[in-house]
Coordinates of N, CA and C in Angstrom, one line a residue:
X1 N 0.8 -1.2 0.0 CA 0.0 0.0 0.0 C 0.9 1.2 0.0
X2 N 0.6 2.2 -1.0 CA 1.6 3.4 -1.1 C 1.1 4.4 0.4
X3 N 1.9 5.5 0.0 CA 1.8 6.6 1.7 C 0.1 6.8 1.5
X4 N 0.2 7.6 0.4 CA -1.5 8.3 0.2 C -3.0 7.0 0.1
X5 N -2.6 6.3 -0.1 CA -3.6 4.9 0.2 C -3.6 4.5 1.7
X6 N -2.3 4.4 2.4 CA -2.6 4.2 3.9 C -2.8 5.3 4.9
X7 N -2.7 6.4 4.9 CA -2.8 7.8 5.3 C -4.9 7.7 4.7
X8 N -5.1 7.3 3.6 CA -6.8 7.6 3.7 C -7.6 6.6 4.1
X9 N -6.7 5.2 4.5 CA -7.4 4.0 5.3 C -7.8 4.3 6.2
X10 N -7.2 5.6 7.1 CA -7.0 6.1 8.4 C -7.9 7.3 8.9
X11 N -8.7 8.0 7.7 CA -9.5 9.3 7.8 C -10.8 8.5 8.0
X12 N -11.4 8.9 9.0 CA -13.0 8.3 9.5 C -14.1 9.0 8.7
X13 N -14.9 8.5 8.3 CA -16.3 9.3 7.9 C -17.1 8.8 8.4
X14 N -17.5 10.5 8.9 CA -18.7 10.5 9.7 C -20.1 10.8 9.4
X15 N -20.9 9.9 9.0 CA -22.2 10.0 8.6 C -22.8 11.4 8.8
X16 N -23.5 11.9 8.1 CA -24.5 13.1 8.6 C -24.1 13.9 10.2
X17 N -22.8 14.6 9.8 CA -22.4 15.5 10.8 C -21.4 16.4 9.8
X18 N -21.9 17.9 10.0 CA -22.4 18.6 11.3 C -24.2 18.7 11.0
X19 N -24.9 18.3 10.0 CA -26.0 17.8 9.7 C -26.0 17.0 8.6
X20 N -27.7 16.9 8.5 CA -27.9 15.4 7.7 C -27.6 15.9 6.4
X21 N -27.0 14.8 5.6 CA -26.3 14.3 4.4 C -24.8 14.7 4.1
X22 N -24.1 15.7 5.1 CA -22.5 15.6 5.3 C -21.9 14.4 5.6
X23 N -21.2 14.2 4.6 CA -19.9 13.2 5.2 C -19.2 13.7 5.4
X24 N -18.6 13.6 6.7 CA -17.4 14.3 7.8 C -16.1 13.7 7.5
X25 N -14.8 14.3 6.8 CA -13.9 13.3 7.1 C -13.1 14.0 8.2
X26 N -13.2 12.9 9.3 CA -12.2 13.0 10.1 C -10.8 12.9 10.3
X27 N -9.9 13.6 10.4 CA -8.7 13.5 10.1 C -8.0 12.8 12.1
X28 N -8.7 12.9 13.1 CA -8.3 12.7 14.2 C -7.3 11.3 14.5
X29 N -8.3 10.1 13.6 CA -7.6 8.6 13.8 C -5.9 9.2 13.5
X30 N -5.8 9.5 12.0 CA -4.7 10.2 11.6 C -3.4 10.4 13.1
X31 N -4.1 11.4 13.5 CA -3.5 12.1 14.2 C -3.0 10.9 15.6
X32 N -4.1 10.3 16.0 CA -3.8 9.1 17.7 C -3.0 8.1 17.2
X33 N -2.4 7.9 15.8 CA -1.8 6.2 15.8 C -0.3 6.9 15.2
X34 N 0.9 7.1 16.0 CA 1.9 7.8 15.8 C 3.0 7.4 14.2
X35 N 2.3 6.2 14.1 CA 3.1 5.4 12.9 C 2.0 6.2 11.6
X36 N 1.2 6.1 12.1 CA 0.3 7.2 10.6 C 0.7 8.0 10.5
X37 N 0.8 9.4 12.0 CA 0.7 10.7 11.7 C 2.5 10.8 11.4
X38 N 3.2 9.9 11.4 CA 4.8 9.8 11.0 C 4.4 10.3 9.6
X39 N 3.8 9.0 9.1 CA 3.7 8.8 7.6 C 2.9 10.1 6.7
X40 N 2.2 10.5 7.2 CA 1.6 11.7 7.2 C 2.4 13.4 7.1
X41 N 2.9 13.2 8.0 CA 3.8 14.6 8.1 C 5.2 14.3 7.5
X42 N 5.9 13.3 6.8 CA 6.9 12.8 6.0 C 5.8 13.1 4.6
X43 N 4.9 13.1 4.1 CA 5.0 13.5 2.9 C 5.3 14.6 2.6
X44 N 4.6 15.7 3.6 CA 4.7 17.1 3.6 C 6.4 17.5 3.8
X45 N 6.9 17.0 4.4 CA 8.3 17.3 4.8 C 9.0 16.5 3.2
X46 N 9.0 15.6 2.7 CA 9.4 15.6 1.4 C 9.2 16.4 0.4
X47 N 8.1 16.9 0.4 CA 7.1 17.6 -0.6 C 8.4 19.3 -0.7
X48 N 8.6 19.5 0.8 CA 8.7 20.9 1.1 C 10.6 20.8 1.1
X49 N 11.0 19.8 1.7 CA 12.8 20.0 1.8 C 13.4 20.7 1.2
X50 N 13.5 20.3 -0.3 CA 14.1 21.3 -1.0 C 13.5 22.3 -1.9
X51 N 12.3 22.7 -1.5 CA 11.4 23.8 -1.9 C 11.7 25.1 -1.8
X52 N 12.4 25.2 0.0 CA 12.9 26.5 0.3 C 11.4 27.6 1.1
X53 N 10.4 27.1 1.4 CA 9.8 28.0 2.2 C 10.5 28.4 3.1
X54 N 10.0 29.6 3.8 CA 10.6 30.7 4.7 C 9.4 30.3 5.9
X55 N 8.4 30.1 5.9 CA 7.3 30.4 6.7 C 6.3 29.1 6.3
X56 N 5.5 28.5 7.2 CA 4.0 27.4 7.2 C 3.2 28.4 8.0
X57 N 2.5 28.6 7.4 CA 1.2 29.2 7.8 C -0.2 28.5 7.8
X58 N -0.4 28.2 9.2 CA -1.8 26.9 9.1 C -3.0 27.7 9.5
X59 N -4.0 26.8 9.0 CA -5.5 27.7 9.1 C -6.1 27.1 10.2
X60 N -6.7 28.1 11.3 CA -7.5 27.7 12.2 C -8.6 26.6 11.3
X61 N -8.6 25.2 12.8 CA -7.8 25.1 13.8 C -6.8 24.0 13.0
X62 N -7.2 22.9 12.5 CA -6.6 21.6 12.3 C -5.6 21.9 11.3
X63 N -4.8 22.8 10.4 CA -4.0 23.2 9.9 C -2.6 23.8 10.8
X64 N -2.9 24.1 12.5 CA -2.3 24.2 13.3 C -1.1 23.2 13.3
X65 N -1.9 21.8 13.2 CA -1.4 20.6 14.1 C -0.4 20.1 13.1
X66 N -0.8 20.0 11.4 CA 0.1 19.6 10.6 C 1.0 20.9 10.5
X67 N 0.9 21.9 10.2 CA 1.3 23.1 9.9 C 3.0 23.4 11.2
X68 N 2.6 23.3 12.4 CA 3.9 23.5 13.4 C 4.6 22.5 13.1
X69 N 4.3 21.3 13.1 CA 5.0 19.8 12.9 C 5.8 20.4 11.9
X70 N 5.1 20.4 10.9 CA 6.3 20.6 9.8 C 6.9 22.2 9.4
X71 N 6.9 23.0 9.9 CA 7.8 24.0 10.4 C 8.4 23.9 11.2
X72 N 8.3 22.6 11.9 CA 9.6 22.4 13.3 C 10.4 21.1 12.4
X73 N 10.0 20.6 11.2 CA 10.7 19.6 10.8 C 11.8 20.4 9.8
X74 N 10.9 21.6 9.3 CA 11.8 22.5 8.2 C 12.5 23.3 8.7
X75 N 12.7 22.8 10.3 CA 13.5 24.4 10.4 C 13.1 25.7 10.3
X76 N 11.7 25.8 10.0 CA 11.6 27.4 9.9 C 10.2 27.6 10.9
X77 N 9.9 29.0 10.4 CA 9.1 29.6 11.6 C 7.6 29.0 10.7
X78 N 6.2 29.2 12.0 CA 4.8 29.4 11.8 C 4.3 30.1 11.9
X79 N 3.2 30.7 11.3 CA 2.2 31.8 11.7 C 0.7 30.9 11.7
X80 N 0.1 31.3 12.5 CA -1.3 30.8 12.6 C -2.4 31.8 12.0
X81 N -3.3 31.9 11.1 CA -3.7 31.9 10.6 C -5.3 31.9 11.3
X82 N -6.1 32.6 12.3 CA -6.6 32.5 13.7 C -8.4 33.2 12.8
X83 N -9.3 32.6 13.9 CA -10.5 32.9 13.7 C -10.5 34.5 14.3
X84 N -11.6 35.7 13.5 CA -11.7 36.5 14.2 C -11.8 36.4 15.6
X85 N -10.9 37.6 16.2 CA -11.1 37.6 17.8 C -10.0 37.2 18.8
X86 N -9.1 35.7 18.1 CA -8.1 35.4 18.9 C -7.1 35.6 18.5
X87 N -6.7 36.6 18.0 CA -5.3 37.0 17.9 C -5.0 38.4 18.8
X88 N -3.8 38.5 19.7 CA -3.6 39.0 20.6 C -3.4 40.6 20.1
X89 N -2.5 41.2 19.5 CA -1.8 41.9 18.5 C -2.5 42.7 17.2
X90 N -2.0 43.3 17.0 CA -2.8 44.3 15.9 C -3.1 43.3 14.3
X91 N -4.1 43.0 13.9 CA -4.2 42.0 12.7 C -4.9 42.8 11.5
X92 N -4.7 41.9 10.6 CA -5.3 42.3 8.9 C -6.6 41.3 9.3
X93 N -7.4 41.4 8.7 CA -8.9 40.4 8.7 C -8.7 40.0 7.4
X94 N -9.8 39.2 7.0 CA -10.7 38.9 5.5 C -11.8 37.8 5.7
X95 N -12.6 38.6 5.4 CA -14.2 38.0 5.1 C -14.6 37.1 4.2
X96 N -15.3 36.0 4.2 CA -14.8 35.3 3.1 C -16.7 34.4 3.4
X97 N -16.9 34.4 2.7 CA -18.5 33.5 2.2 C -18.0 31.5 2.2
X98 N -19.4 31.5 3.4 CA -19.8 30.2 4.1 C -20.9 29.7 3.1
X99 N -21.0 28.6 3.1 CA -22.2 27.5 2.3 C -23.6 28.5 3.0
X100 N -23.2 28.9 4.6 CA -24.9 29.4 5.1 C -24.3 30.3 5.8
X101 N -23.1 31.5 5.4 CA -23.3 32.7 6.1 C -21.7 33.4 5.5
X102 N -21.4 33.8 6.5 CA -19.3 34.5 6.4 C -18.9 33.5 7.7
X103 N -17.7 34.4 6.9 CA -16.9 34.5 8.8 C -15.7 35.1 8.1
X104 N -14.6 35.0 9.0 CA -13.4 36.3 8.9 C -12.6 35.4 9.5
X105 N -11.3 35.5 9.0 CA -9.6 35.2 9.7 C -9.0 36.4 10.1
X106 N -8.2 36.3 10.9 CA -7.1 37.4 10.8 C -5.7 36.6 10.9
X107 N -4.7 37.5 10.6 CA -3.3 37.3 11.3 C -2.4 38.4 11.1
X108 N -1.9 38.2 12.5 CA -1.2 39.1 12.7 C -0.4 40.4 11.8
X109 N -0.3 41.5 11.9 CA 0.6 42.4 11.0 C 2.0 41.9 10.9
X110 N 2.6 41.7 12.2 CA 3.9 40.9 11.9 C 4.7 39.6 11.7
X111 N 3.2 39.3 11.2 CA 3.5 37.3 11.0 C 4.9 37.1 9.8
X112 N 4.1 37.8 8.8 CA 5.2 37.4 7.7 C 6.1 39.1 7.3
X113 N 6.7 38.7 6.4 CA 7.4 40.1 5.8 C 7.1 39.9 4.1
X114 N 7.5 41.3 3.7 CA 7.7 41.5 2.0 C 8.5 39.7 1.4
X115 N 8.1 39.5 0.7 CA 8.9 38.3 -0.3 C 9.4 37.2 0.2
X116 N 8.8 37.0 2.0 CA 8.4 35.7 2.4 C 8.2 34.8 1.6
X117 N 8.6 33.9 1.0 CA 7.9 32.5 1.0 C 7.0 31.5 1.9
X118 N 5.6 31.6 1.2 CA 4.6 30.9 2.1 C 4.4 29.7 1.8
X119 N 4.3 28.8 2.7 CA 3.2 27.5 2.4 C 1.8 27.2 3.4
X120 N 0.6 27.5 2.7 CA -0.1 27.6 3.3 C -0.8 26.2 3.7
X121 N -1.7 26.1 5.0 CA -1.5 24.5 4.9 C -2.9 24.4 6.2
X122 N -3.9 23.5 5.5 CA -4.8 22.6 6.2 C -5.3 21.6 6.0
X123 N -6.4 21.1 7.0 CA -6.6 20.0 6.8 C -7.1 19.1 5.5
X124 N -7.9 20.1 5.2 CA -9.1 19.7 3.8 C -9.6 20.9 3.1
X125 N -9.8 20.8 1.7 CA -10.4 21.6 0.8 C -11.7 21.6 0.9
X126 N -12.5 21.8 0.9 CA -14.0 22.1 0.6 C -14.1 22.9 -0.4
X127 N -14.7 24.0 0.0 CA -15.3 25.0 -0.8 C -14.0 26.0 -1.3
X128 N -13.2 25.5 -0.3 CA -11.6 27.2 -0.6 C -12.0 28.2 0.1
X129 N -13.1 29.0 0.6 CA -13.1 30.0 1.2 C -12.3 30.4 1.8
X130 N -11.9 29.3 3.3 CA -11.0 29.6 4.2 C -9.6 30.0 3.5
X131 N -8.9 28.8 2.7 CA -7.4 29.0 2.4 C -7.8 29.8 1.4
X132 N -8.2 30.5 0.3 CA -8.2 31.5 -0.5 C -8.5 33.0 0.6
X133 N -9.1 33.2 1.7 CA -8.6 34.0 2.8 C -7.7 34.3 3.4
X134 N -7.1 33.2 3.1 CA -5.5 32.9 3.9 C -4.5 33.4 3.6
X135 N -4.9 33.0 1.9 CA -3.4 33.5 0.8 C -3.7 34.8 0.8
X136 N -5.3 35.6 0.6 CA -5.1 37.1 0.7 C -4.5 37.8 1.5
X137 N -4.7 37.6 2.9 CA -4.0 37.8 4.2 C -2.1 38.1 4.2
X138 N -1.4 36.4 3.5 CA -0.7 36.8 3.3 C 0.1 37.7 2.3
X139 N -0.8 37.4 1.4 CA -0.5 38.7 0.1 C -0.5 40.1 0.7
X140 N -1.3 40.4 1.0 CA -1.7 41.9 1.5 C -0.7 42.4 2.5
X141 N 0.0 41.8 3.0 CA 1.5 41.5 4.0 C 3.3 41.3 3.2
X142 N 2.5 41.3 2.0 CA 3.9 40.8 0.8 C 4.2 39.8 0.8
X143 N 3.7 38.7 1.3 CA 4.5 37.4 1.0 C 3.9 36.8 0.1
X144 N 4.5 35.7 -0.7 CA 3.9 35.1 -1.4 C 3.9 33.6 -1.6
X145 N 2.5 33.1 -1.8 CA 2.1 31.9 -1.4 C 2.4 31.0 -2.2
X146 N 3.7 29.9 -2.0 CA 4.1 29.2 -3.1 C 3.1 28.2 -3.3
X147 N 2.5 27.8 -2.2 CA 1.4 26.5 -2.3 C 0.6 26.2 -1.3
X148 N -0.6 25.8 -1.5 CA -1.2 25.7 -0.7 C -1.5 24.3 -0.2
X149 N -1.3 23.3 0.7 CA -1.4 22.5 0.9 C -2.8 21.7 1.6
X150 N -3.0 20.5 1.6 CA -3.9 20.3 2.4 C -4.0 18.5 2.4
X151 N -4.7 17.8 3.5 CA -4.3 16.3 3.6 C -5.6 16.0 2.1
X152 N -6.6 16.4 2.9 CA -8.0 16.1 1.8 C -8.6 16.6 1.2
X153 N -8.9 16.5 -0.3 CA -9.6 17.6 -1.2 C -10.8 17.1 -1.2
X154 N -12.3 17.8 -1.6 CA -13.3 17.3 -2.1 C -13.2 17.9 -3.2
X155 N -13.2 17.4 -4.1 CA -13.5 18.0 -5.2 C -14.6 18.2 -5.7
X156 N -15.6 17.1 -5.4 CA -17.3 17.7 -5.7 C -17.8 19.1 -5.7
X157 N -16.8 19.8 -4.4 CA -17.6 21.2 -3.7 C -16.9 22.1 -4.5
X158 N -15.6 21.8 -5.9 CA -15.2 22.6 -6.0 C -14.3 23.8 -5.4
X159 N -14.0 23.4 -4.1 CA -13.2 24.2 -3.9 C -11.4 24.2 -4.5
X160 N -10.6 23.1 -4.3 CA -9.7 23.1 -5.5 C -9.2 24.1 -6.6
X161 N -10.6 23.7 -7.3 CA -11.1 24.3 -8.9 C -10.9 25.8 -8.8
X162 N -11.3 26.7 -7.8 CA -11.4 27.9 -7.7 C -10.4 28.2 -7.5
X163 N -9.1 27.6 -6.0 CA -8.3 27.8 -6.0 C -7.2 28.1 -7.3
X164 N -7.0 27.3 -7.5 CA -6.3 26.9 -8.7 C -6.7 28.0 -10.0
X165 N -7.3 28.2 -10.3 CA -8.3 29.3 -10.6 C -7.8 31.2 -10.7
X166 N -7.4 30.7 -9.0 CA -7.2 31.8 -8.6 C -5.5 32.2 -8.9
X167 N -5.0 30.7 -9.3 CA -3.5 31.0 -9.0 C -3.0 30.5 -7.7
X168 N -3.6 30.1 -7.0 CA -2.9 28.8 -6.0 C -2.6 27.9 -6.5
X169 N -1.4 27.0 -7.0 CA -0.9 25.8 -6.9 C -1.0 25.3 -5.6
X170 N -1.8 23.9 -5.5 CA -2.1 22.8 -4.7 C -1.7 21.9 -4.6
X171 N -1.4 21.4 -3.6 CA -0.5 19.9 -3.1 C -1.6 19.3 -1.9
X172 N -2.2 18.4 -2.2 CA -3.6 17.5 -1.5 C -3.1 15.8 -1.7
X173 N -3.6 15.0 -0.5 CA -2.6 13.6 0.0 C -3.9 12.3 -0.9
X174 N -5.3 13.2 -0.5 CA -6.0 11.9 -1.1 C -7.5 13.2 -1.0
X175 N -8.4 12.4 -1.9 CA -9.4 12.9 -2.4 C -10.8 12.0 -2.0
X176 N -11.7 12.2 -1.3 CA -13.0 11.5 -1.6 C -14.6 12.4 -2.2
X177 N -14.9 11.2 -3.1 CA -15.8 11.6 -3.8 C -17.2 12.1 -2.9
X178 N -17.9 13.2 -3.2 CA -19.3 13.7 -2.4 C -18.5 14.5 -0.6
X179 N -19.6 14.6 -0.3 CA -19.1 15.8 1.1 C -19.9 15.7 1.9

């Protein structure tokens, strides 16, 4: 079994949550069996070695967990990427459209600098709102987002497509069909 076949043996789906007809993929199993989340954060760490990012920037919240891991594996710094409200420090926002409403990110003013190298990084694609919020954030700061990363795409919802779209190049571990 290759990395990306055993890495999605390990993502749970959860029936009709956070309501009925969502399939939830859980990324947590991932995370409790230390020989997965090894195999898991070695792709990203191959993916990235000789890439040369400056900075991993993960998206509230589950982008946190892969996103420090492997800026402590690269050697370099993180910035978190935080839901309005918990960021301590003077921040940039961006608003960004929900399936049934908004919401807003912020991060900090002095997270990144001019001509930073970013790699932006969460758990799963959906729709893109969030990480197409993300890369603005960092743009509007001067850095620039070499990729955006993430363990799971849905590509049904389209989010990917927009990305991409937008001019984010994407790096995603495994894909399931519907959402």
């Amino acid at each position: 079994m290759d990395a990306c076949d055993y890495i999605k043996s390990h993502i749970r789906t959860v029936p009709d949550w956070p309501e009925l007809g969502v399939q939830f993929r859980d990324i947590t199993p991932l995370l409790q069996n230390p020989k997965v989340f090894r195999v898991l954060i070695d792709q990203f760490v191959h993916r990235y070695f000789d890439v040369g990012p400056d900075i991993i920037a993960g998206l509230d919240a589950r982008g946190f967990i892969m996103g420090s891991v492997l800026a402590y594996e690269l050697n370099i710094g993180f910035v978190p990427i935080r839901k309005k409200g918990k960021l301590p420090f003077t921040t940039v926002e961006e608003t960004y459209e929900l399936e049934y409403g908004s919401a807003t990110v912020e991060l900090h003013t002095d997270a990144v600098k001019g001509g930073d190298r970013v790699i932006l990084i969460d758990d799963l694609i959906a729709t893109g709102g969030t990480m197409m919020a993300g890369k603005r954030l960092l743009e509007r700061l001067g850095a620039t987002v070499i990729e955006g990363a993430a363990i799971v795409d849905l590509p049904e919802l389209h989010g990917s497509e927009r990305l991409r779209a937008a001019g984010l190049q994407l790096f995603t571990l495994v894909s399931f069909a519907g959402h």
